[in-house]
Amino acid sequence: MNIFVTGAAGFIGTNFVYYIQKNHRDWKIVGYDALTYAGNAENLREAMNSDNFTFIRGDIRDRDSVEKAFTLHSPDIVINFAAESHVDRSIESPAIFIETNVLGTEVLLDEAMKHNVKRFHQISTDEVYGDLPLDMPELKFTEDSPLRPSSPYSASKAAADLLVLSYHRTYGMDVTISRCSNNYGKYQHQEKLIPKTISCALRNDSIPVYGNGENVRDWIYVEDHCRAIEKIITKGRSGEIYNVGSNNEASNISMIRKILKSMDRSEELITFTKDRRGHDKRYAIDNSKLQRELGPIAFSQFDEKLEETVKWYSKSASL
């Protein structure tokens, strides 16, 4: 099996490369990444020491670069992690999100079709559904929930999803989509909530929290997400969307307090700031379709993996 992993030097892409190397030693992996601020080739140093991994620096918007890579490596499966993903940045500079997340996906789809790729898998997000009210905990997003994106980022991801589905309907292309909840684990950029909280706490700096911090997210350990992707690309039905979540909801403020407690830092570091524009209230994923069709996933124990994550970032900061 030859797989082509875009965004391979990013957070989830890096973890996916290592997951596949550990569990499918006979698979050939091509990692493709533009190495923007959010991609770090250093994360892949161990992977590059393996003969089943090849790294290419390239931008998914660059048709010539993608075409050359596909011609050289003849991938069976393309997994598109590559994306601009930070909501705050999308509010300030929407254009790059449209260019990368929509136009870049179109380039990949065209080249995948031209090179007879067997399956194209799009990594999406639960943010395409918008948000849920805080006072109705029984509500969760299903694959049939309407798309109601709140930010330029989530709108660009929703557009990309629709484009992927259109290639299935119009051209008969074999595609799948996964929409996942918030990930945590190693290699995440420090602009994100958990690594940012750890980094600030290590320096005893104030930790900014939007609004009152009561916004709720469904958190999944990144390796569990990788395991779900593996199931989808090998067993998922063509043309289908699969929601990926671990039923582990927590408010932002409770997450920050949990991290501070584990680091023995004072909650006085918390500083409440003006809320973000269009800030989604709550995300919650119904993952029953994934579990029913592709088999159960044993999700990691949250407190244990969060503690491991805190220790990893703390150690990395001290190196």
Coordinates of C-alpha atoms in Angstrom, one line a residue:
M1 CA 0.0 0.0 0.0
N2 CA 1.3 3.4 -1.0
I3 CA -0.2 6.3 0.9
F4 CA 0.2 10.0 0.3
V5 CA -0.2 12.1 3.5
T6 CA -0.5 15.9 3.0
G7 CA 0.1 18.1 6.0
A8 CA 2.5 15.4 7.2
A9 CA 4.6 17.8 9.3
G10 CA 1.5 19.2 11.2
F11 CA 0.1 18.0 14.4
I12 CA -2.3 15.2 13.4
G13 CA -0.4 14.4 10.2
T14 CA 2.8 13.7 12.1
N15 CA 1.0 11.5 14.6
F16 CA -0.7 9.6 11.7
V17 CA 2.7 9.0 10.0
Y18 CA 4.1 7.4 13.2
Y19 CA 0.9 5.5 13.8
I20 CA 1.0 3.9 10.3
Q21 CA 4.8 3.2 10.7
K22 CA 4.1 1.4 13.9
N23 CA 1.1 -0.6 12.7
H24 CA 1.7 -1.1 9.0
R25 CA 5.4 -1.7 8.4
D26 CA 4.8 -2.8 4.8
W27 CA 3.0 0.4 3.8
K28 CA 5.0 3.1 1.9
I29 CA 4.3 6.6 3.2
V30 CA 5.0 9.8 1.3
G31 CA 4.7 12.9 3.5
Y32 CA 3.9 16.1 1.7
D33 CA 4.0 19.5 3.5
A34 CA 4.6 23.2 2.7
L35 CA 6.2 23.7 6.1
T36 CA 4.3 26.8 6.9
Y37 CA 4.5 28.1 10.5
A38 CA 2.3 25.2 11.7
G39 CA 4.4 22.4 10.0
N40 CA 7.7 21.3 11.6
A41 CA 9.9 18.9 9.7
E42 CA 11.8 18.3 12.9
N43 CA 8.7 16.4 14.1
L44 CA 9.3 13.8 11.4
R45 CA 13.0 13.2 12.2
E46 CA 12.5 9.6 13.4
A47 CA 10.2 8.8 10.5
M48 CA 12.8 10.0 8.0
N49 CA 15.2 7.4 9.4
S50 CA 12.9 4.7 8.1
D51 CA 13.1 3.3 4.5
N52 CA 9.3 3.3 4.2
F53 CA 8.9 7.1 4.5
T54 CA 9.7 9.8 2.0
F55 CA 9.2 13.5 2.7
I56 CA 8.5 16.1 0.0
R57 CA 8.3 19.8 0.7
G58 CA 5.4 21.1 -1.4
D59 CA 2.2 23.2 -1.3
I60 CA -1.1 21.5 -2.2
R61 CA -2.0 24.7 -4.2
D62 CA 0.9 24.0 -6.5
R63 CA -0.5 21.8 -9.2
D64 CA 2.9 21.1 -10.8
S65 CA 4.4 20.0 -7.5
V66 CA 1.5 17.7 -6.7
E67 CA 1.4 16.3 -10.2
K68 CA 5.2 15.5 -10.0
A69 CA 4.8 13.8 -6.6
F70 CA 1.9 11.7 -7.8
T71 CA 3.7 10.7 -11.0
L72 CA 6.8 9.7 -9.0
H73 CA 5.1 7.8 -6.1
S74 CA 1.8 6.5 -7.6
P75 CA -0.2 6.6 -4.3
D76 CA -3.1 4.2 -3.7
I77 CA -4.6 6.4 -1.0
V78 CA -4.4 10.2 -0.5
I79 CA -5.2 11.4 3.1
N80 CA -5.5 15.2 3.1
F81 CA -4.6 16.7 6.4
A82 CA -3.2 19.9 4.9
A83 CA -5.1 22.9 6.0
E84 CA -5.0 26.3 7.6
S85 CA -6.8 25.5 10.8
H86 CA -6.6 28.3 13.4
V87 CA -9.9 30.1 13.8
D88 CA -8.4 33.3 15.1
R89 CA -6.1 33.6 12.0
S90 CA -9.1 32.9 9.7
I91 CA -10.9 35.9 11.2
E92 CA -8.0 38.2 10.6
S93 CA -6.9 36.8 7.2
P94 CA -9.6 34.7 5.5
A95 CA -8.1 34.6 2.0
I96 CA -5.3 32.1 2.8
F97 CA -7.9 29.7 4.3
I98 CA -9.9 29.7 1.0
E99 CA -6.8 29.3 -1.1
T100 CA -5.3 26.4 0.9
N101 CA -8.4 24.6 2.2
V102 CA -10.6 24.9 -0.9
L103 CA -8.4 25.5 -3.9
G104 CA -5.7 23.2 -2.6
T105 CA -8.2 20.4 -2.1
E106 CA -9.4 20.9 -5.7
V107 CA -5.9 20.5 -6.9
L108 CA -5.5 17.3 -5.0
L109 CA -8.8 15.9 -6.2
D110 CA -7.9 16.6 -9.8
E111 CA -4.5 15.0 -9.6
A112 CA -5.8 12.1 -7.6
M113 CA -8.4 11.4 -10.3
K114 CA -5.9 11.8 -13.1
H115 CA -3.5 9.3 -11.4
N116 CA -6.2 6.8 -10.6
V117 CA -5.8 7.0 -6.9
K118 CA -8.0 4.3 -5.3
R119 CA -9.3 6.4 -2.5
F120 CA -9.2 10.1 -1.5
H121 CA -9.8 10.7 2.2
Q122 CA -10.6 14.3 3.4
I123 CA -9.8 15.2 7.0
S124 CA -12.5 17.6 8.1
T125 CA -13.8 19.0 11.4
D126 CA -16.9 19.1 13.6
E127 CA -16.7 22.9 13.3
V128 CA -18.5 22.6 9.9
Y129 CA -21.7 21.9 11.8
G130 CA -21.5 25.2 13.7
D131 CA -22.4 24.9 17.4
L132 CA -24.9 23.5 19.9
P133 CA -26.5 25.2 22.9
L134 CA -24.9 24.8 26.3
D135 CA -28.2 24.0 28.0
M136 CA -29.2 21.0 25.8
P137 CA -26.5 18.3 26.5
E138 CA -28.5 15.6 24.8
L139 CA -27.9 17.2 21.4
K140 CA -25.0 15.9 19.3
F141 CA -23.8 16.3 15.8
T142 CA -24.6 13.5 13.4
E143 CA -23.4 13.1 9.8
D144 CA -26.8 14.4 8.8
S145 CA -26.6 17.6 10.8
P146 CA -26.8 20.7 8.6
L147 CA -23.6 22.6 7.8
R148 CA -23.7 25.9 9.7
P149 CA -20.0 27.1 9.8
S150 CA -19.4 30.1 12.1
S151 CA -15.9 31.2 11.0
P152 CA -14.0 31.6 7.7
Y153 CA -12.0 28.5 8.7
S154 CA -15.0 26.2 9.2
A155 CA -16.7 27.7 6.1
S156 CA -13.6 26.8 4.1
K157 CA -13.6 23.3 5.4
A158 CA -17.3 22.9 4.7
A159 CA -16.7 24.1 1.1
A160 CA -13.9 21.5 0.7
D161 CA -16.1 18.7 2.0
L162 CA -18.8 19.6 -0.5
L163 CA -16.2 19.7 -3.3
V164 CA -15.0 16.2 -2.3
L165 CA -18.5 14.8 -2.3
S166 CA -19.1 16.4 -5.7
Y167 CA -16.2 14.5 -7.2
H168 CA -17.8 11.3 -5.9
R169 CA -21.2 12.2 -7.4
T170 CA -20.0 13.7 -10.7
Y171 CA -17.0 11.6 -11.5
G172 CA -17.6 8.4 -9.5
M173 CA -14.4 9.0 -7.4
D174 CA -13.9 6.9 -4.4
V175 CA -13.9 9.3 -1.5
T176 CA -14.5 9.4 2.3
I177 CA -14.6 12.2 4.8
S178 CA -14.0 12.2 8.6
R179 CA -15.2 15.1 10.8
C180 CA -13.4 15.0 14.1
S181 CA -13.6 16.8 17.4
N182 CA -10.8 18.6 19.2
N183 CA -7.5 16.6 19.3
Y184 CA -4.9 16.7 21.9
G185 CA -1.4 15.1 22.2
K186 CA 2.2 15.5 21.0
Y187 CA 3.4 17.9 18.3
Q188 CA 0.5 20.4 18.4
H189 CA 1.3 24.0 17.6
Q190 CA 1.5 26.3 20.7
E191 CA -1.3 28.5 19.4
K192 CA -3.8 25.8 20.4
L193 CA -5.5 25.7 23.8
I194 CA -3.7 22.8 25.6
P195 CA -0.1 23.5 24.5
K196 CA -0.6 27.2 25.0
T197 CA -1.9 26.7 28.5
I198 CA 1.1 24.5 29.3
S199 CA 3.6 26.9 27.8
C200 CA 2.2 29.9 29.7
A201 CA 2.1 27.9 33.0
L202 CA 5.7 26.8 32.6
R203 CA 6.7 30.5 32.3
N204 CA 4.2 31.6 35.0
D205 CA 2.6 33.9 32.4
S206 CA -1.0 34.8 32.3
I207 CA -3.3 32.4 30.4
P208 CA -5.8 34.3 28.2
V209 CA -9.3 32.8 28.2
Y210 CA -12.1 34.0 25.8
G211 CA -15.3 35.2 27.5
N212 CA -16.1 33.2 30.6
G213 CA -14.4 30.0 29.4
E214 CA -17.6 28.0 29.4
N215 CA -17.4 27.0 25.7
V216 CA -17.5 23.2 25.5
R217 CA -15.4 20.9 23.3
D218 CA -15.3 17.2 22.8
W219 CA -11.7 16.1 23.2
I220 CA -10.1 13.1 21.6
Y221 CA -6.5 11.8 22.0
V222 CA -4.8 12.2 18.6
E223 CA -3.8 8.5 18.3
D224 CA -7.4 7.5 18.7
H225 CA -8.2 9.8 15.8
C226 CA -5.5 8.1 13.8
R227 CA -6.9 4.7 14.6
A228 CA -10.3 5.9 13.3
I229 CA -8.8 7.2 10.1
E230 CA -7.1 3.9 9.5
K231 CA -10.5 2.2 9.8
I232 CA -12.1 4.6 7.4
I233 CA -9.5 4.4 4.7
T234 CA -9.4 0.6 4.8
K235 CA -13.1 -0.3 5.5
G236 CA -15.2 2.9 5.1
R237 CA -17.9 3.0 2.4
S238 CA -17.1 5.3 -0.6
G239 CA -19.0 8.6 -0.6
E240 CA -19.6 8.4 3.2
I241 CA -18.9 10.8 6.0
Y242 CA -17.9 9.5 9.4
N243 CA -17.9 11.6 12.6
V244 CA -15.0 10.9 15.0
G245 CA -15.3 11.8 18.6
S246 CA -14.7 10.2 22.0
N247 CA -17.7 11.5 24.0
N248 CA -15.4 13.4 26.3
E249 CA -16.8 16.9 26.7
A250 CA -15.1 19.6 28.8
S251 CA -15.4 23.4 29.0
N252 CA -12.3 25.4 28.1
I253 CA -12.0 26.7 31.7
S254 CA -12.3 23.3 33.2
M255 CA -9.6 22.0 30.9
I256 CA -7.2 24.8 31.8
R257 CA -7.9 24.3 35.5
K258 CA -7.1 20.6 35.2
I259 CA -3.8 21.3 33.4
L260 CA -2.8 23.9 36.1
K261 CA -3.6 21.4 38.9
S262 CA -1.5 18.7 37.2
M263 CA 1.4 21.3 36.9
D264 CA 0.9 22.6 40.4
R265 CA 0.3 26.1 39.1
S266 CA -2.0 28.7 40.5
E267 CA -5.4 29.5 38.9
E268 CA -4.5 33.1 39.4
L269 CA -2.6 32.8 36.0
I270 CA -6.0 32.7 34.3
T271 CA -7.0 36.0 32.6
F272 CA -10.4 36.4 31.1
T273 CA -10.5 38.4 27.8
K274 CA -13.0 39.7 25.4
D275 CA -14.8 36.9 23.6
R276 CA -13.8 35.9 20.1
R277 CA -16.1 37.0 17.3
G278 CA -18.6 34.2 16.3
H279 CA -17.3 31.9 19.1
D280 CA -19.0 28.5 19.0
K281 CA -20.6 27.5 22.3
R282 CA -20.5 23.7 22.2
Y283 CA -19.3 20.9 20.0
A284 CA -20.4 17.3 20.6
I285 CA -20.0 14.3 18.3
D286 CA -22.3 11.3 17.8
N287 CA -19.8 8.7 16.6
S288 CA -22.3 5.8 16.5
K289 CA -22.1 5.4 12.7
L290 CA -18.3 4.9 12.8
Q291 CA -18.6 2.4 15.6
R292 CA -21.5 0.5 14.0
E293 CA -20.1 0.2 10.5
L294 CA -16.4 -0.1 11.1
G295 CA -16.1 -1.7 14.5
P296 CA -15.6 -0.3 18.0
I297 CA -12.7 1.9 19.0
A298 CA -11.3 1.6 22.5
F299 CA -10.7 5.3 23.4
S300 CA -7.9 6.3 25.6
Q301 CA -8.4 7.2 29.2
F302 CA -8.6 11.0 29.2
D303 CA -6.9 11.9 32.5
E304 CA -4.0 9.5 31.8
K305 CA -3.3 10.8 28.2
L306 CA -3.7 14.5 29.3
E307 CA -1.1 13.9 32.0
E308 CA 1.2 12.3 29.4
T309 CA 0.6 15.3 27.1
V310 CA 1.5 17.8 29.8
K311 CA 4.7 15.9 30.6
W312 CA 5.7 15.8 26.9
Y313 CA 5.3 19.5 26.4
S314 CA 7.0 20.3 29.7
K315 CA 10.0 18.1 28.7
S316 CA 10.1 19.6 25.2
A317 CA 10.2 23.1 26.6
S318 CA 13.1 22.3 28.8
L319 CA 15.3 20.9 26.0

